[in-house]
Coordinates of C-alpha atoms in Angstrom, one line a residue:
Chain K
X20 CA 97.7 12.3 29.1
X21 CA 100.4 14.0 26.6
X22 CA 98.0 17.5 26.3
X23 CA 96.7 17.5 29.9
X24 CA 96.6 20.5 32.2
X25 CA 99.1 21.8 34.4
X26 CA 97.7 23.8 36.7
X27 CA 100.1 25.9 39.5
X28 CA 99.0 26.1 42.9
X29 CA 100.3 28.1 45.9
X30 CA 99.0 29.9 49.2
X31 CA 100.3 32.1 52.0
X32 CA 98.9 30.2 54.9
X33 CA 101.5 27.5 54.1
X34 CA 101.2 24.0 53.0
X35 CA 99.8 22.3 55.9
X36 CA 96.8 24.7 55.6
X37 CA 93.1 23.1 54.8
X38 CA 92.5 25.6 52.4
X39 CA 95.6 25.1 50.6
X40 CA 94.5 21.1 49.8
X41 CA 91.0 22.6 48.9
X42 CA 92.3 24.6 45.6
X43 CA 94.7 21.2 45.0
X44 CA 91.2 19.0 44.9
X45 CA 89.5 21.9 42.5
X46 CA 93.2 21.6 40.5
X47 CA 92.9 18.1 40.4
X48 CA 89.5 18.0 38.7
X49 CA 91.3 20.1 35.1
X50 CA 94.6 18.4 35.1
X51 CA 97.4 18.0 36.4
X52 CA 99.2 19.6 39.6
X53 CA 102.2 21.0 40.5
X54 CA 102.2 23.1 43.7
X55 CA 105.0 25.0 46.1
X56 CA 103.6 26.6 49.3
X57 CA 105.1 28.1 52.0
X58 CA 106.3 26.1 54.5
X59 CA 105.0 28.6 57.8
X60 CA 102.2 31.1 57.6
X61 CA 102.7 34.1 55.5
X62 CA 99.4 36.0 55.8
X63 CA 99.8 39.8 55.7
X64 CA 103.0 39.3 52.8
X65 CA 102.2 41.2 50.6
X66 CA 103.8 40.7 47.4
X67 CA 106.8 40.4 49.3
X68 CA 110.1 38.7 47.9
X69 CA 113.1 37.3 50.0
X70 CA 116.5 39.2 48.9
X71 CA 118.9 38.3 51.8
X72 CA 117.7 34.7 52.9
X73 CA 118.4 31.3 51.4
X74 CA 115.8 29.5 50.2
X75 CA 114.9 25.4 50.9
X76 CA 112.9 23.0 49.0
X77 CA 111.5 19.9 50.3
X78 CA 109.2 17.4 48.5
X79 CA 106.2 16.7 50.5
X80 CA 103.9 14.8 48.2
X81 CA 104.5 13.0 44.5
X82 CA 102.1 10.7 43.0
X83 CA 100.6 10.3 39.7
X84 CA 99.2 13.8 38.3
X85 CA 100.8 16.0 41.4
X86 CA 103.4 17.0 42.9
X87 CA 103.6 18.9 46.0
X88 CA 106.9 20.9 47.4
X89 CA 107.0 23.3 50.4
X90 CA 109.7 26.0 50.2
X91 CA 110.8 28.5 52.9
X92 CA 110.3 32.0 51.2
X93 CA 107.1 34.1 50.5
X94 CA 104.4 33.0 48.5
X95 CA 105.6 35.5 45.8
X96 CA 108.7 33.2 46.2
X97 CA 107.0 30.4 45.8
X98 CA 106.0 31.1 41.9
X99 CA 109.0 32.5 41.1
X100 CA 111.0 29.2 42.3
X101 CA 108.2 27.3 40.0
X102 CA 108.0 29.6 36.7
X103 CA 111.7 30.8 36.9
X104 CA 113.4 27.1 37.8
X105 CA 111.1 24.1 38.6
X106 CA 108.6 24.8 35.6
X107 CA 111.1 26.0 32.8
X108 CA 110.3 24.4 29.6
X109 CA 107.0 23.1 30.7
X110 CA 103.5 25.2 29.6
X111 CA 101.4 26.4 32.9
X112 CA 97.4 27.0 32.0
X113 CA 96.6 28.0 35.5
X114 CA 97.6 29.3 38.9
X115 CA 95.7 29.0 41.6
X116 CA 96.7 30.8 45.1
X117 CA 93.9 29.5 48.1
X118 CA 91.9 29.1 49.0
X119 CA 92.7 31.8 51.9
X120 CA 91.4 31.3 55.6
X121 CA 90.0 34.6 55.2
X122 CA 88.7 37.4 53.5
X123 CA 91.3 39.0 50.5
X124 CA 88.6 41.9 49.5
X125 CA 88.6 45.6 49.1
X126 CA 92.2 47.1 49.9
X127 CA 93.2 43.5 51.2
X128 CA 94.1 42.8 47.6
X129 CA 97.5 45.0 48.5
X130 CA 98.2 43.5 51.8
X131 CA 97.5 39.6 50.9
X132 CA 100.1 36.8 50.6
X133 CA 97.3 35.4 48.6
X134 CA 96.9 37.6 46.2
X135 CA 100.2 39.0 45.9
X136 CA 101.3 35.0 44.4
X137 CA 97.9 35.4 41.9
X138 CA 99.4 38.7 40.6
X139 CA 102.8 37.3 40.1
X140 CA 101.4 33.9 38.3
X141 CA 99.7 36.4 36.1
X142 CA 102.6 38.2 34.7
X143 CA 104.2 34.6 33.6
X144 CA 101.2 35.0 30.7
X145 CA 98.8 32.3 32.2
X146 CA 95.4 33.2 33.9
X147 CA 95.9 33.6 37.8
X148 CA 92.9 33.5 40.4
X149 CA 93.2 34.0 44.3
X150 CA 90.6 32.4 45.8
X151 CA 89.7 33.2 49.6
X152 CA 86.9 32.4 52.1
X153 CA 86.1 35.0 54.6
X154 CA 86.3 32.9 57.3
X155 CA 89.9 32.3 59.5
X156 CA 89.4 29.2 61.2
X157 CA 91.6 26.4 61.0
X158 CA 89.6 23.6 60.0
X159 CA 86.8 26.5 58.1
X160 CA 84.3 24.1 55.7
X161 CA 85.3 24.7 52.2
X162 CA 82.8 22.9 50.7
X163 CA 81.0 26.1 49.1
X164 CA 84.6 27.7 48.5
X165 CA 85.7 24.8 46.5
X166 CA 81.9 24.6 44.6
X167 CA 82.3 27.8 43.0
X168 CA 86.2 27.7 42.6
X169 CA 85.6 25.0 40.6
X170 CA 82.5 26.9 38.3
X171 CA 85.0 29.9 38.0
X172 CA 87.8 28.0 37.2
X173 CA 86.0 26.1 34.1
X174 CA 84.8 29.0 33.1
X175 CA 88.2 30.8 32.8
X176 CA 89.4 28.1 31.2
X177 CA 86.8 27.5 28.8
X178 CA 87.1 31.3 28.0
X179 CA 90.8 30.6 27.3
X180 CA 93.9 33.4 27.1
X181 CA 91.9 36.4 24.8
X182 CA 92.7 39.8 25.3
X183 CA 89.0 40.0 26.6
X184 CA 90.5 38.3 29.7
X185 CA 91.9 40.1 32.7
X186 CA 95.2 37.2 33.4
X187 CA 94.3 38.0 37.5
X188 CA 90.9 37.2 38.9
X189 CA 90.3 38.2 42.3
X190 CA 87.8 35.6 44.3
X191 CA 86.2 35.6 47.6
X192 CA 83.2 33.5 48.6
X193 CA 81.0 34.4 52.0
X194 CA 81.3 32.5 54.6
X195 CA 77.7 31.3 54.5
X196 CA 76.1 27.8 53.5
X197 CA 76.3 26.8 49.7
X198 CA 72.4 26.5 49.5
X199 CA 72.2 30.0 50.6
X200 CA 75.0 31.8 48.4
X201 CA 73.1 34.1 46.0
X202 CA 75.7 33.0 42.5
X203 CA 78.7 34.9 41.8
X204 CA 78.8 38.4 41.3
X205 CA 81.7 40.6 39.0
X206 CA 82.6 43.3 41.0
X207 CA 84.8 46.8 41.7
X208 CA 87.5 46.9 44.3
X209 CA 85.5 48.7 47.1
X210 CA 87.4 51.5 48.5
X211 CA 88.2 51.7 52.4
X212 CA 90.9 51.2 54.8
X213 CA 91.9 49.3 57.7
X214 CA 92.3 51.3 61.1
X215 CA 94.6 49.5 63.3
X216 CA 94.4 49.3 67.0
X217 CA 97.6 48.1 68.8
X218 CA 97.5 46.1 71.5
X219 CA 100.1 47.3 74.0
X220 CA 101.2 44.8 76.5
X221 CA 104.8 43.9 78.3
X222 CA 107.5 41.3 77.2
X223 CA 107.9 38.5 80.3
X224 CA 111.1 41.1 80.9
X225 CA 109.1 44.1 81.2
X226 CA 109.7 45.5 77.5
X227 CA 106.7 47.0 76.6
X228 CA 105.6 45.7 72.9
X229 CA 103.3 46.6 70.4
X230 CA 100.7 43.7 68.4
X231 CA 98.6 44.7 65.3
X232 CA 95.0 44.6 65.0
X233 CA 92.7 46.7 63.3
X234 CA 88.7 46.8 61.7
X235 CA 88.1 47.6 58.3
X236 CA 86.7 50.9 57.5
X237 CA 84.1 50.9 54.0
X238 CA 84.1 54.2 52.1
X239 CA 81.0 53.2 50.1
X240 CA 79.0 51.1 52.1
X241 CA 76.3 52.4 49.6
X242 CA 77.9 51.2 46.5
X243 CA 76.5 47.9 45.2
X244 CA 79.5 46.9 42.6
X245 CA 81.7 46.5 45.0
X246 CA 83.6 43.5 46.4
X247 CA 82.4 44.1 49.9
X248 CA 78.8 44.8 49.1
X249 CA 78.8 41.4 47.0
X250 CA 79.9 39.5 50.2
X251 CA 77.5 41.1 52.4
X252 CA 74.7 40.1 50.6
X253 CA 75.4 36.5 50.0
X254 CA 77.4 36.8 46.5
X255 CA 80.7 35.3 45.7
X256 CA 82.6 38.9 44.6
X257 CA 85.2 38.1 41.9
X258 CA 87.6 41.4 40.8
X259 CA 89.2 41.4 37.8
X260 CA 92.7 42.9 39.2
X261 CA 95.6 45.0 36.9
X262 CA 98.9 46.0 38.2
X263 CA 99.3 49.3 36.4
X264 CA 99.0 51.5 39.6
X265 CA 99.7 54.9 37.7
X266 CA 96.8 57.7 38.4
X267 CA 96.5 58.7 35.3
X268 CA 93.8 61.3 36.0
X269 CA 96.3 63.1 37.8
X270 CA 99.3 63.1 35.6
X271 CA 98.1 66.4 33.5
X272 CA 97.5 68.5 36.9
X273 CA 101.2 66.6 38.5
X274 CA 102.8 67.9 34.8
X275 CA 102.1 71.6 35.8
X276 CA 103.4 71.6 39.0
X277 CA 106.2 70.1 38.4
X278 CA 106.9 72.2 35.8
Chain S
X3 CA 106.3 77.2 66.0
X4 CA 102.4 76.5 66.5
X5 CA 101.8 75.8 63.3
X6 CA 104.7 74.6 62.1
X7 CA 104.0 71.5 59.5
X8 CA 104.7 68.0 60.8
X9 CA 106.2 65.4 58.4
X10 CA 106.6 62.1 58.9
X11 CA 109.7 59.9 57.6
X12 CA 110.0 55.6 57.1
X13 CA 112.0 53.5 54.8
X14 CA 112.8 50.1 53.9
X15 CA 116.2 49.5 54.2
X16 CA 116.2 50.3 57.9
X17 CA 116.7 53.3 60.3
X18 CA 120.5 53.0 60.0
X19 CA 120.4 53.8 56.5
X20 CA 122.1 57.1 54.6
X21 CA 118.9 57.7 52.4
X22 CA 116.8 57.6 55.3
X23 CA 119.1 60.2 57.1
X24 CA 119.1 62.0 53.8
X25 CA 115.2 61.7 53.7
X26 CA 115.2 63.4 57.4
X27 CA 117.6 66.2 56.3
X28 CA 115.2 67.1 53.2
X29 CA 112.0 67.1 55.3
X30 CA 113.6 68.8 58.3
X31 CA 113.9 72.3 55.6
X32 CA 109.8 71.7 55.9
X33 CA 109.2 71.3 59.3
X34 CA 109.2 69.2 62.2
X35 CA 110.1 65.5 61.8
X36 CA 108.6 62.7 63.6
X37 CA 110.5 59.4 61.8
X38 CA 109.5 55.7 62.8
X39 CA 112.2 53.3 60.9
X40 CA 112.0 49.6 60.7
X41 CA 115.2 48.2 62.3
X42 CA 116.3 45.9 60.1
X43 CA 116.3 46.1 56.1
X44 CA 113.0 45.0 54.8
X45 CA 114.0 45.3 50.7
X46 CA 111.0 44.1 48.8
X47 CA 108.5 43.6 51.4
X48 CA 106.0 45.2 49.4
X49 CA 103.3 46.6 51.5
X50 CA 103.4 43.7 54.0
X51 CA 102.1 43.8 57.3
X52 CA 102.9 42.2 60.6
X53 CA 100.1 39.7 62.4
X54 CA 102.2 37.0 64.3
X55 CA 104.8 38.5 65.9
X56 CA 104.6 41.0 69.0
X57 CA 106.5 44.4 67.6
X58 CA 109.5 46.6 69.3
X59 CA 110.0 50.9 69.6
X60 CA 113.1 52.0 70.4
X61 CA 113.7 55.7 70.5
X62 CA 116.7 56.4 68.5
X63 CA 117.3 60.3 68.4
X64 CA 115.0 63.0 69.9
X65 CA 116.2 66.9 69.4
X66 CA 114.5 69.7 69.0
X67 CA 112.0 69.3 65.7
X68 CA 113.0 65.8 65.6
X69 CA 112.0 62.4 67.2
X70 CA 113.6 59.0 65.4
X71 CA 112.3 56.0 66.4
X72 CA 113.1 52.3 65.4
X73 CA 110.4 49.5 65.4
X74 CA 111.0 45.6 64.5
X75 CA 108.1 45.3 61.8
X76 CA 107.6 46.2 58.4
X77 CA 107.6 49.9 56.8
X78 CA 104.0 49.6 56.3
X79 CA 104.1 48.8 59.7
X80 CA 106.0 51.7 61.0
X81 CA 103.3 54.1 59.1
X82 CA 100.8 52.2 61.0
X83 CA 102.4 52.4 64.3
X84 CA 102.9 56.2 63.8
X85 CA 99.5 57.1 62.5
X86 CA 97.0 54.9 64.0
X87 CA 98.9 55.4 67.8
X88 CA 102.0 57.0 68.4
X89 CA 100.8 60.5 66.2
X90 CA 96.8 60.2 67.0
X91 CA 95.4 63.5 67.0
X92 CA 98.4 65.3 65.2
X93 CA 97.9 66.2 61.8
X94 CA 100.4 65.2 59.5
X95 CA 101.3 67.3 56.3
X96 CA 103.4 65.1 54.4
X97 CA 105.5 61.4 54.5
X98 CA 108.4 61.0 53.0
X99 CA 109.5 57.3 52.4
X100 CA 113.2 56.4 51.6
X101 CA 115.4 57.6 50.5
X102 CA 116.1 54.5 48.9
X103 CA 119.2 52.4 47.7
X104 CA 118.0 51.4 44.5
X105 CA 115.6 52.2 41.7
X106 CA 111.5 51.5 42.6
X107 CA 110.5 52.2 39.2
X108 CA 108.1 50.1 37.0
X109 CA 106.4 46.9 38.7
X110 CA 109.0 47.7 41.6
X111 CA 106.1 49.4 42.9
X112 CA 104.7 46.6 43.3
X113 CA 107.6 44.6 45.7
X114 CA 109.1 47.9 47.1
X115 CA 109.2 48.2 50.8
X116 CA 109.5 51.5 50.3
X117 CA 106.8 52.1 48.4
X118 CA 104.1 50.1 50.4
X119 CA 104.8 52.5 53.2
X120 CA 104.6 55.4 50.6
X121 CA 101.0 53.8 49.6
X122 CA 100.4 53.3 53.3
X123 CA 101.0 56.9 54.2
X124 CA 98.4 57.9 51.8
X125 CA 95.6 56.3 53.3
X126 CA 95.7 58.4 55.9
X127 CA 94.6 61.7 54.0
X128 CA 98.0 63.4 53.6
X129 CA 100.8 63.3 50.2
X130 CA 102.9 60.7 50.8
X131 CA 105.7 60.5 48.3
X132 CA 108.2 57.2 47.9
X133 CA 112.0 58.5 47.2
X134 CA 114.4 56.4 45.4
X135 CA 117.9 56.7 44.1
X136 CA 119.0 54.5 41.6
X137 CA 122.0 53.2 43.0
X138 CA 122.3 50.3 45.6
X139 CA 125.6 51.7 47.4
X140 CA 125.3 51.9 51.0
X141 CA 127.5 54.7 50.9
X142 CA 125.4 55.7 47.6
X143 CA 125.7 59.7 47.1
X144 CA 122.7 61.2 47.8
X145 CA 123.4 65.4 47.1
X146 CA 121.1 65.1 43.5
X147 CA 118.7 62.7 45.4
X148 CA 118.4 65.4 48.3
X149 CA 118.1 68.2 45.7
X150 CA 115.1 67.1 43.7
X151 CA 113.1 65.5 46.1
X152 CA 113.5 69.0 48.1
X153 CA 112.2 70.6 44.4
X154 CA 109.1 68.0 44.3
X155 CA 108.2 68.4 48.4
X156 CA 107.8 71.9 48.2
X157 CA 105.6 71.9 45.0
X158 CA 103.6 69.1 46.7
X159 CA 103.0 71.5 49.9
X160 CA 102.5 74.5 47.8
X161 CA 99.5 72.8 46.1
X162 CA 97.9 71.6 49.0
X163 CA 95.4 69.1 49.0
X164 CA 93.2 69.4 46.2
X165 CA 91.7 67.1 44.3
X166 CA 93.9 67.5 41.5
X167 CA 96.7 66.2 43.2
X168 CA 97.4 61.8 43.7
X169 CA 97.8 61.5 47.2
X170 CA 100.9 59.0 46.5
X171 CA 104.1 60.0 44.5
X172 CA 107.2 57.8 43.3
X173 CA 109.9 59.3 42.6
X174 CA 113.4 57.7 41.5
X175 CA 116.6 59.6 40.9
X176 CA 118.9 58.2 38.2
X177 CA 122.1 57.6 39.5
X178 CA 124.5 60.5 37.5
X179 CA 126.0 63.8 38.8
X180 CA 123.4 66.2 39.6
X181 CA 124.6 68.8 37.1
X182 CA 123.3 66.2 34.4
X183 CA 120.4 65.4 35.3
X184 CA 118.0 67.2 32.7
X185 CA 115.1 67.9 34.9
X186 CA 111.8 66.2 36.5
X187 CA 109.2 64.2 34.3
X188 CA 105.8 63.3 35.3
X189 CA 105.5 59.4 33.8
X190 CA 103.8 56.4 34.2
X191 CA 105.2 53.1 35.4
X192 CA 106.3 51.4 32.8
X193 CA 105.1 47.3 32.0
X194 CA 107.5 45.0 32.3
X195 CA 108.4 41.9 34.7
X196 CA 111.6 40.4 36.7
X197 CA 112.8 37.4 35.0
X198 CA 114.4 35.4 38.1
X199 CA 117.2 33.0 38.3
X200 CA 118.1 31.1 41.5
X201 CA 121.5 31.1 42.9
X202 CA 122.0 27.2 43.8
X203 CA 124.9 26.0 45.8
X204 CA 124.6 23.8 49.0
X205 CA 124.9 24.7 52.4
X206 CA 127.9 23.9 55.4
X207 CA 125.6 20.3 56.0
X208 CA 125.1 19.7 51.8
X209 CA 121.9 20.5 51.8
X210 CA 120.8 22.8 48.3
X211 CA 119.7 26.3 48.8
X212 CA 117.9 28.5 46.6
X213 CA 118.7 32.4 46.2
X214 CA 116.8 35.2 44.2
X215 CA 118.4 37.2 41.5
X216 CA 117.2 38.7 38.7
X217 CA 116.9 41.0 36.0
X218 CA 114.0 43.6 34.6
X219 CA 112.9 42.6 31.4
X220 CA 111.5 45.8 30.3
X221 CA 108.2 45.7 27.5
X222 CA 108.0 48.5 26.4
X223 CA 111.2 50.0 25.3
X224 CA 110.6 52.0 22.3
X225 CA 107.9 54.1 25.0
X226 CA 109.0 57.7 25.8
X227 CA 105.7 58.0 28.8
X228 CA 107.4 55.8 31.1
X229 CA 109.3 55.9 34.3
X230 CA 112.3 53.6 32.7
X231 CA 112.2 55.6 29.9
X232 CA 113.0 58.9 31.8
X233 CA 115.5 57.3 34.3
X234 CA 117.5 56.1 31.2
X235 CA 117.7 59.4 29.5
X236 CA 118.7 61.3 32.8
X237 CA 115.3 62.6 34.2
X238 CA 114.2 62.2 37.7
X239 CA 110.8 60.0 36.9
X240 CA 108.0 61.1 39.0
X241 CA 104.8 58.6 38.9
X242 CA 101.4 59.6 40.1
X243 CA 100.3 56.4 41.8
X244 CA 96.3 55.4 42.9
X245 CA 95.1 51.8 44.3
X246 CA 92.4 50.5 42.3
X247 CA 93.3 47.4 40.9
X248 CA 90.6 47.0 39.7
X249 CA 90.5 46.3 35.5
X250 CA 87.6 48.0 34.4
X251 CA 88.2 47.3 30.7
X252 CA 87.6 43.5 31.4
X253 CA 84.8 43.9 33.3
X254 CA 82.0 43.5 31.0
X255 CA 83.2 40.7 28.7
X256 CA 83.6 39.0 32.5
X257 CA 80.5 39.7 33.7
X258 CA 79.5 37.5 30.6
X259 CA 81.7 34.7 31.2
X260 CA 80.7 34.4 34.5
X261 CA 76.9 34.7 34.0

């Protein structure tokens, strides 16, 4: 087993979550594991980082060909502890962040504990896919989630680390019945934004507080190369995602008025 | 005063902050100034938002042109709170985000507090520009901060909202005396990566702890395009910044491997 596989694998809905042993058993089936998840729920992160806390790591599974560790920071935290200190010295092929209890597409890429870990695994050189299933219940069936994980993943893998290959994949599968899912589909970030509604109710003192909520709102319900419009209609969407965020359409116009 | 411009204020390292008071001072010379602040410092929450947890306003100042309000979640949260409830139907001509202690340049975009609320802000239709000074000091000296990001608001609002113009700025001030700063430079965030090391010591009860720290392992050095490249040689870097994720070059050679 000297040349097996070590694939990485984290989450943000913490490592009791379903989904979270779901990408361990697609891991599992291309080497071996090593995986650090959060120890609560960190949906909604971000690709948040913990500058002012203390960290903790606790073993919560070893036997042959994994290892599993819960720690108490973000999921970003969580592959920083593994590249940057548990993992040093040792070559990652993969990282896997999932599967999500719900959907990471559109602008969710930016808000998402999910994704945020994938895009950090990337930048450590090794392909990095965030794999989510629209659906947020607790015990959700990831049977069809972990079918075409595990298609996506070979493929990757087969593909190996070229230049052709964005190092971030972003995945989300409907939440429909494998039979029914129309293949996977490569796909644009569709553009839209969430509109929040805040529920405004009164602490058991009488404080009034404030509880996000929201709907998502698609820009280009027509388009159909986007994530969302994959979804809709019964496609896995997967997004190959980059982290240069500079417009560079508008850096000619931006020069002249800023003289 | 009728149609006097309304700008909107947040940060990330809380409402007791001097950038933020500094940020307030600069957008009060364009209007009035409606400011919701997280309470606490939220350093490198990224564009995180808040699901499980109920959220608190406190007002904190209220003059005449000015209302300052505290809230317990995230700054993406605060621009939420502000646009999509406290500020519905008000038009908003401009948010300011920071000013922050310490640089957001390069991937910091990426885990900036700051910044997420900058991004946040420009969702909602209106220029939104993320203000950063190089220099972590609470009591950091702001006067070169205030004086250029008053240079870069009011060509932003002279403009006006054209196409030509990103919606989303971010801006970092190098940390020398104003008098030697050599001027502001449109550039584009440079690549590079944190490379982390973990603090390890063991806490009162002996039980180990882990505790971010790290350095930016700049990759492109020898580039003179980039946002590192114009802090280090005394510019104020301004970047154009868009959301798509979205890697369009690997697109094709993924639609292959994916079939």
């Amino acid at each position: 087993m000297k040349n097996e596989r070590l694939i990485f694998v984290t989450n943000d809905d913490g490592v009791e979550a379903k989904g979270f042993w779901a990408a361990i058993e697609v891991a599992r089936k291309f080497g071996s594991v090593f995986a650090v998840a959060p120890r609560t729920v960190q949906s909604g992160k971000s690709q948040s980082i913990t500058l002012y806390d203390p960290l903790f790591l606790d073993e919560v599974r070893r036997e042959e060909g994994l290892e599993v560790y819960s720690f108490t920071g973000t999921p970003t935290d969580c592959v920083k502890i593994a590249f940057d200190n548990l993992l040093v010295g040792r070559k990652v092929d993969l990282v896997l962040s999932g599967i999500n209890h719900g959907s990471n597409s559109a602008i969710n890429v930016l808000y998402s504990g999910t994704m945020g870990a994938a895009i950090e695994g990337s930048f450590y050189g090794c392909p990095s896919i965030g794999l989510s299933l629209t659906d947020h219940d607790l015990d959700a069936d990831f049977t069809a989630a972990k079918h075409f994980s595990q298609e996506i993943v070979a493929a990757v893998l087969e593909a190996g680390e070229t230049n052709e290959l964005p190092l971030c994949l972003n995945v989300n599968v409907p939440n429909i019945p494998q039979e029914q899912i129309r293949g996977i589909r490569t796909s644009r970030q569709c553009r839209g934004m969430w509109r929040e509604e805040f529920f405004r109710h009164e602490d058991p003192r009488g404080k009034p507080y404030y509880w996000l909520t929201g709907a998502y709102d698609n820009y280009e319900i027509e388009s159909t190369d986007t994530d969302e419009w994959a979804l809709a209609n019964g496609y896995v969407s997967v997004v190959p995602v980059q982290v240069d965020m500079t417009s560079y359409r508008h850096m000619e116009h931006l020069k002249k008025i800023l003289g």
